PDB file of C-alpha atoms and ligand atoms in Angstrom:
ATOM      1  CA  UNK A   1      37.231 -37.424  57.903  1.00 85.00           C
ATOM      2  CA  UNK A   2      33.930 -36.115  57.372  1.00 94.00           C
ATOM      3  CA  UNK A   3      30.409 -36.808  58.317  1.00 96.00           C
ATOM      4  CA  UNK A   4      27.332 -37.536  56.413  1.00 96.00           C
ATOM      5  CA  UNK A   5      25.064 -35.320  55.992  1.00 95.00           C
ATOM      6  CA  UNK A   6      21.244 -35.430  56.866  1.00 92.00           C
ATOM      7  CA  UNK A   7      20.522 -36.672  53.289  1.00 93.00           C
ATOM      8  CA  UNK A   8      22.649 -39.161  53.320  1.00 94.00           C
ATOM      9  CA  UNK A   9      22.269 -40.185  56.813  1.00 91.00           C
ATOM     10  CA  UNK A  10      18.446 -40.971  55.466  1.00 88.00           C
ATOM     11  CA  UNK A  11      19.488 -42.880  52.691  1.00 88.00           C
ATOM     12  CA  UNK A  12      21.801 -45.339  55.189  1.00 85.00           C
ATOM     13  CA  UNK A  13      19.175 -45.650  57.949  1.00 74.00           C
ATOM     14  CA  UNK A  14      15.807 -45.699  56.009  1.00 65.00           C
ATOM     15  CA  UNK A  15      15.443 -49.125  54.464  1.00 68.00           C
ATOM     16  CA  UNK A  16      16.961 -51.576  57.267  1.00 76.00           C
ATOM     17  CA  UNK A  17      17.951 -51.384  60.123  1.00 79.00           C
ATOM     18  CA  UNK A  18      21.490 -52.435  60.941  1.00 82.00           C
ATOM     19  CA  UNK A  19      20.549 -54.646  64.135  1.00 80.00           C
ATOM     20  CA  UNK A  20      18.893 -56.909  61.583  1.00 83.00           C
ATOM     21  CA  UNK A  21      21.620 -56.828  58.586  1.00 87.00           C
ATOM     22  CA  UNK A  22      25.092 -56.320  59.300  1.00 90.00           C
ATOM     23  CA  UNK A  23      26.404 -56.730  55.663  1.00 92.00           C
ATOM     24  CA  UNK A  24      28.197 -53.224  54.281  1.00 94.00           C
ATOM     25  CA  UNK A  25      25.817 -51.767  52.409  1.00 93.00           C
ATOM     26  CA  UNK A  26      26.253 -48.512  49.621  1.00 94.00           C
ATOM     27  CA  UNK A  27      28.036 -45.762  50.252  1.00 96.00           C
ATOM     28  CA  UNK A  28      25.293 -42.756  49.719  1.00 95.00           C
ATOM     29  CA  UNK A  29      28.457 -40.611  49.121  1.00 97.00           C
ATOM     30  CA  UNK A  30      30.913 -42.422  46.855  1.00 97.00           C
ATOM     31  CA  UNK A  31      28.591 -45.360  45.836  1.00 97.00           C
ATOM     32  CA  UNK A  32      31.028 -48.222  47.149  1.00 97.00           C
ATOM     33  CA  UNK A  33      29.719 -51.161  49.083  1.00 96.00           C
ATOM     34  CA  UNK A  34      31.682 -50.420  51.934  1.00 96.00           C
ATOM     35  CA  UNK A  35      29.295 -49.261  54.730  1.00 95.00           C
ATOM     36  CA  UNK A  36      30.081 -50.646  58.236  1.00 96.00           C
ATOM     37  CA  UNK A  37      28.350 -50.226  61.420  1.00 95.00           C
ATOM     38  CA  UNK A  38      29.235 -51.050  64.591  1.00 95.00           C
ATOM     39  CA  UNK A  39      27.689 -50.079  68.286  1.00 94.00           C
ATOM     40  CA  UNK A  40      29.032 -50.291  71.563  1.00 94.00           C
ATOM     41  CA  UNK A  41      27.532 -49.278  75.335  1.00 93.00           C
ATOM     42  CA  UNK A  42      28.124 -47.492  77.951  1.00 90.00           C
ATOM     43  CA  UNK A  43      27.058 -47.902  81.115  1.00 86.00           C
ATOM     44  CA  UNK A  44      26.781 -44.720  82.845  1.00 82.00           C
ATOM     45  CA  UNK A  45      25.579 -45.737  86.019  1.00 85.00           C
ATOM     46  CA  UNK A  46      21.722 -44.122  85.827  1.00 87.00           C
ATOM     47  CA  UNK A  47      21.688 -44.390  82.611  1.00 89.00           C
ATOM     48  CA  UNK A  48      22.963 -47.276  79.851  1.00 92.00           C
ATOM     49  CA  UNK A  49      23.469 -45.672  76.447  1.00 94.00           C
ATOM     50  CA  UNK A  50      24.234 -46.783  72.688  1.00 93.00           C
ATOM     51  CA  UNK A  51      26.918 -45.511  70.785  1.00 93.00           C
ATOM     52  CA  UNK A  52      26.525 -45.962  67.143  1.00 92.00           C
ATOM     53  CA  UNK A  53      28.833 -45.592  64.316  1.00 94.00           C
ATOM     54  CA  UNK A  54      28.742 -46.092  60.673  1.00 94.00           C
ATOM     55  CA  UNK A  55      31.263 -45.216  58.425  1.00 96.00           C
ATOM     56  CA  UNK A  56      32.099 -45.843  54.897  1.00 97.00           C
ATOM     57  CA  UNK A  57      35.747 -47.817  54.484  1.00 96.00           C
ATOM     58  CA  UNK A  58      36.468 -45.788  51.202  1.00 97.00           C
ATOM     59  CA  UNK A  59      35.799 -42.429  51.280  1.00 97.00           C
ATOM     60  CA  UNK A  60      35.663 -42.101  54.912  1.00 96.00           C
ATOM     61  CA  UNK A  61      32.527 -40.653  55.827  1.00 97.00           C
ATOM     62  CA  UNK A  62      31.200 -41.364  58.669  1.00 96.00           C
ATOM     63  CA  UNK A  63      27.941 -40.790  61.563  1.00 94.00           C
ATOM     64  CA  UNK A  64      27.723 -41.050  65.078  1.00 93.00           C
ATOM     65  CA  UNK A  65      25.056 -41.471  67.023  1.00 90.00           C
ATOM     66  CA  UNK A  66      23.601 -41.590  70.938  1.00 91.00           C
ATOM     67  CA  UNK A  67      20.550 -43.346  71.869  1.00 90.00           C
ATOM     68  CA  UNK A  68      18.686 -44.639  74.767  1.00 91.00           C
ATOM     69  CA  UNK A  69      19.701 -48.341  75.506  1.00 91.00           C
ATOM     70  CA  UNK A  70      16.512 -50.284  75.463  1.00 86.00           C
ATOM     71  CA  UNK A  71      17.769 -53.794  76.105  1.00 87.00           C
ATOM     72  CA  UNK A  72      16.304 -55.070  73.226  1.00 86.00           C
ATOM     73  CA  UNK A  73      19.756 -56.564  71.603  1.00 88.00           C
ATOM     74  CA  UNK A  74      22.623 -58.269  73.392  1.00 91.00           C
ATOM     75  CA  UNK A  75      25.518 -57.874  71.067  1.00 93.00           C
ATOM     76  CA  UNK A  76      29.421 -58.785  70.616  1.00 93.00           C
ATOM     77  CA  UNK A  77      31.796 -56.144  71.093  1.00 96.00           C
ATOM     78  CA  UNK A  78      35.474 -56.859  70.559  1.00 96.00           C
ATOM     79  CA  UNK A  79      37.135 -53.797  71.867  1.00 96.00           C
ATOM     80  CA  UNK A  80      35.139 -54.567  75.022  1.00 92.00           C
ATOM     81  CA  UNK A  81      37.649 -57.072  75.871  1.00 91.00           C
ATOM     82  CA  UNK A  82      40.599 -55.303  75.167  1.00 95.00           C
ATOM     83  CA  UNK A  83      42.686 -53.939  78.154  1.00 96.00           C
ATOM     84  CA  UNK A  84      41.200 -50.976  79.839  1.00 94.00           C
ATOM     85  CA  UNK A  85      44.256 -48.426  78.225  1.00 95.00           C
ATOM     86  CA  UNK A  86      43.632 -49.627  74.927  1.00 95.00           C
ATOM     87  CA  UNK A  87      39.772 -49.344  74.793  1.00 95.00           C
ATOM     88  CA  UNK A  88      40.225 -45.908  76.159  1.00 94.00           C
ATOM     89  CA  UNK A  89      41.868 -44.725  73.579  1.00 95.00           C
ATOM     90  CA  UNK A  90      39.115 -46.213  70.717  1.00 95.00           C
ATOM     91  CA  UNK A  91      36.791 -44.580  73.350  1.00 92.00           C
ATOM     92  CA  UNK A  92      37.951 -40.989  72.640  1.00 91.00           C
ATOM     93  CA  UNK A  93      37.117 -40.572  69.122  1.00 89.00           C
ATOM     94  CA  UNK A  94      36.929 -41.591  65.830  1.00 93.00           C
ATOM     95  CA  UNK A  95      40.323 -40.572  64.050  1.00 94.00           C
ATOM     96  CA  UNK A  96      41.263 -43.583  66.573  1.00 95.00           C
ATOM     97  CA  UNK A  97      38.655 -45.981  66.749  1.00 97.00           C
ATOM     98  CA  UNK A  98      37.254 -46.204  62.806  1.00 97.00           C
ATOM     99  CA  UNK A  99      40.817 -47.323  61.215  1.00 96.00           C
ATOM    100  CA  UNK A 100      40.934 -50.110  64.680  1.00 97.00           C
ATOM    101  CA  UNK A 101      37.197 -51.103  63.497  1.00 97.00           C
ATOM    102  CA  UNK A 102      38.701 -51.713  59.983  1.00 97.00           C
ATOM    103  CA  UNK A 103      41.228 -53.546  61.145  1.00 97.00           C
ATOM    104  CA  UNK A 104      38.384 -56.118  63.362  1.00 97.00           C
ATOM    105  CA  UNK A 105      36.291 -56.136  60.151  1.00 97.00           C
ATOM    106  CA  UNK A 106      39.004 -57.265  57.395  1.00 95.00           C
ATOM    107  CA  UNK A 107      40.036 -59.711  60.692  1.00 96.00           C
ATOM    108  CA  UNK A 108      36.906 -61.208  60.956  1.00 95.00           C
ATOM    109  CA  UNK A 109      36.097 -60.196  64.553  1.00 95.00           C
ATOM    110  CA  UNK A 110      33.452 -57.527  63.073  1.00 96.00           C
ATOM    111  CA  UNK A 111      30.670 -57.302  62.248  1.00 96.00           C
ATOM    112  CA  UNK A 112      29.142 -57.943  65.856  1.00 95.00           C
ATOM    113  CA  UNK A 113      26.329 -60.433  65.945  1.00 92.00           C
ATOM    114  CA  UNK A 114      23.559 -59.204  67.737  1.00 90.00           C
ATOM    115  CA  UNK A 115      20.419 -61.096  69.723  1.00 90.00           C
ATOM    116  CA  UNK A 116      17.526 -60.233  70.274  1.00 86.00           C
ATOM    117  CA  UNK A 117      16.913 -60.399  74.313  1.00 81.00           C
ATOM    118  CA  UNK A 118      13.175 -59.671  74.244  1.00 68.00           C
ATOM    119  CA  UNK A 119      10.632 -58.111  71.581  1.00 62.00           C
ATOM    120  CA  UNK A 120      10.480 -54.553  71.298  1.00 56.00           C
ATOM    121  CA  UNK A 121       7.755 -52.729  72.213  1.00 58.00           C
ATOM    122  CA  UNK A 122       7.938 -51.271  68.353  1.00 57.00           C
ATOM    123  CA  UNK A 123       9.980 -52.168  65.377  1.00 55.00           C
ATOM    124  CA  UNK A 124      13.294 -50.615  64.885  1.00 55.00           C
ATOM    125  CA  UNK A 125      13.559 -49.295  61.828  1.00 51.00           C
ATOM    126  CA  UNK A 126      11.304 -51.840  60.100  1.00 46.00           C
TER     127      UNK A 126
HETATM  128 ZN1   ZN B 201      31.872 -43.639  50.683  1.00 90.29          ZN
END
């Protein structure tokens, strides 16, 4: 698998932001509709971060990101509920967790609907 490059990462991220459209959009890569996205958090005890992840199902690409959880969404997360083992092991990386992700996605349990808990202080994205 490889990642994205800056360019591309630009051309994912630039026109909406994922919180507010979940649909798979185009590949900067390869072109296919066949984008996903899905974020999950951690709570680190001080500190609650957001892991991000977008991938493309066809050729594979994908980007990873860390961010600062500002509370602003409340979201579904279906490997959340899985048992503790399990979830550990989509924790660890992405040669793991992308192909289970797939898997939710064609299954229906992704993409994860998110709510907004309060307004941001600034729009996301736009
Ligand atoms: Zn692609």
């Amino acid at each position: 698998m490889m990642e994205y490059d800056s360019d591309q990462v630009a051309k994912l991220y630039f026109e909406t932001s994922f919180l507010d459209d979940q649909s798979e959009r185009e590949c900067p890569a390869c072109k296919s509709i066949a984008v996903r996205a899905y974020i999950w958090r951690h709570d680190g005890g001080s500190r609650t971060v957001l892991f991000s992840y977008a991938w493309c199902k066809h050729c594979r690409r994908f980007k990873g990101w860390t961010t600062a959880d500002t509370g602003e969404f409340t979201f579904s997360d279906p490997i959340e509920s899985l048992p503790e083992p399990e979830r550990e092991i989509y924790r660890r990386g992405v040669a793991k967790l992308l192909p289970k992700l797939d898997k939710l996605w064609d299954e229906g349990e992704l993409p994860q609907t998110f709510v907004r808990a309060r307004s941001p202080k600034k729009r996301l994205g736009k």
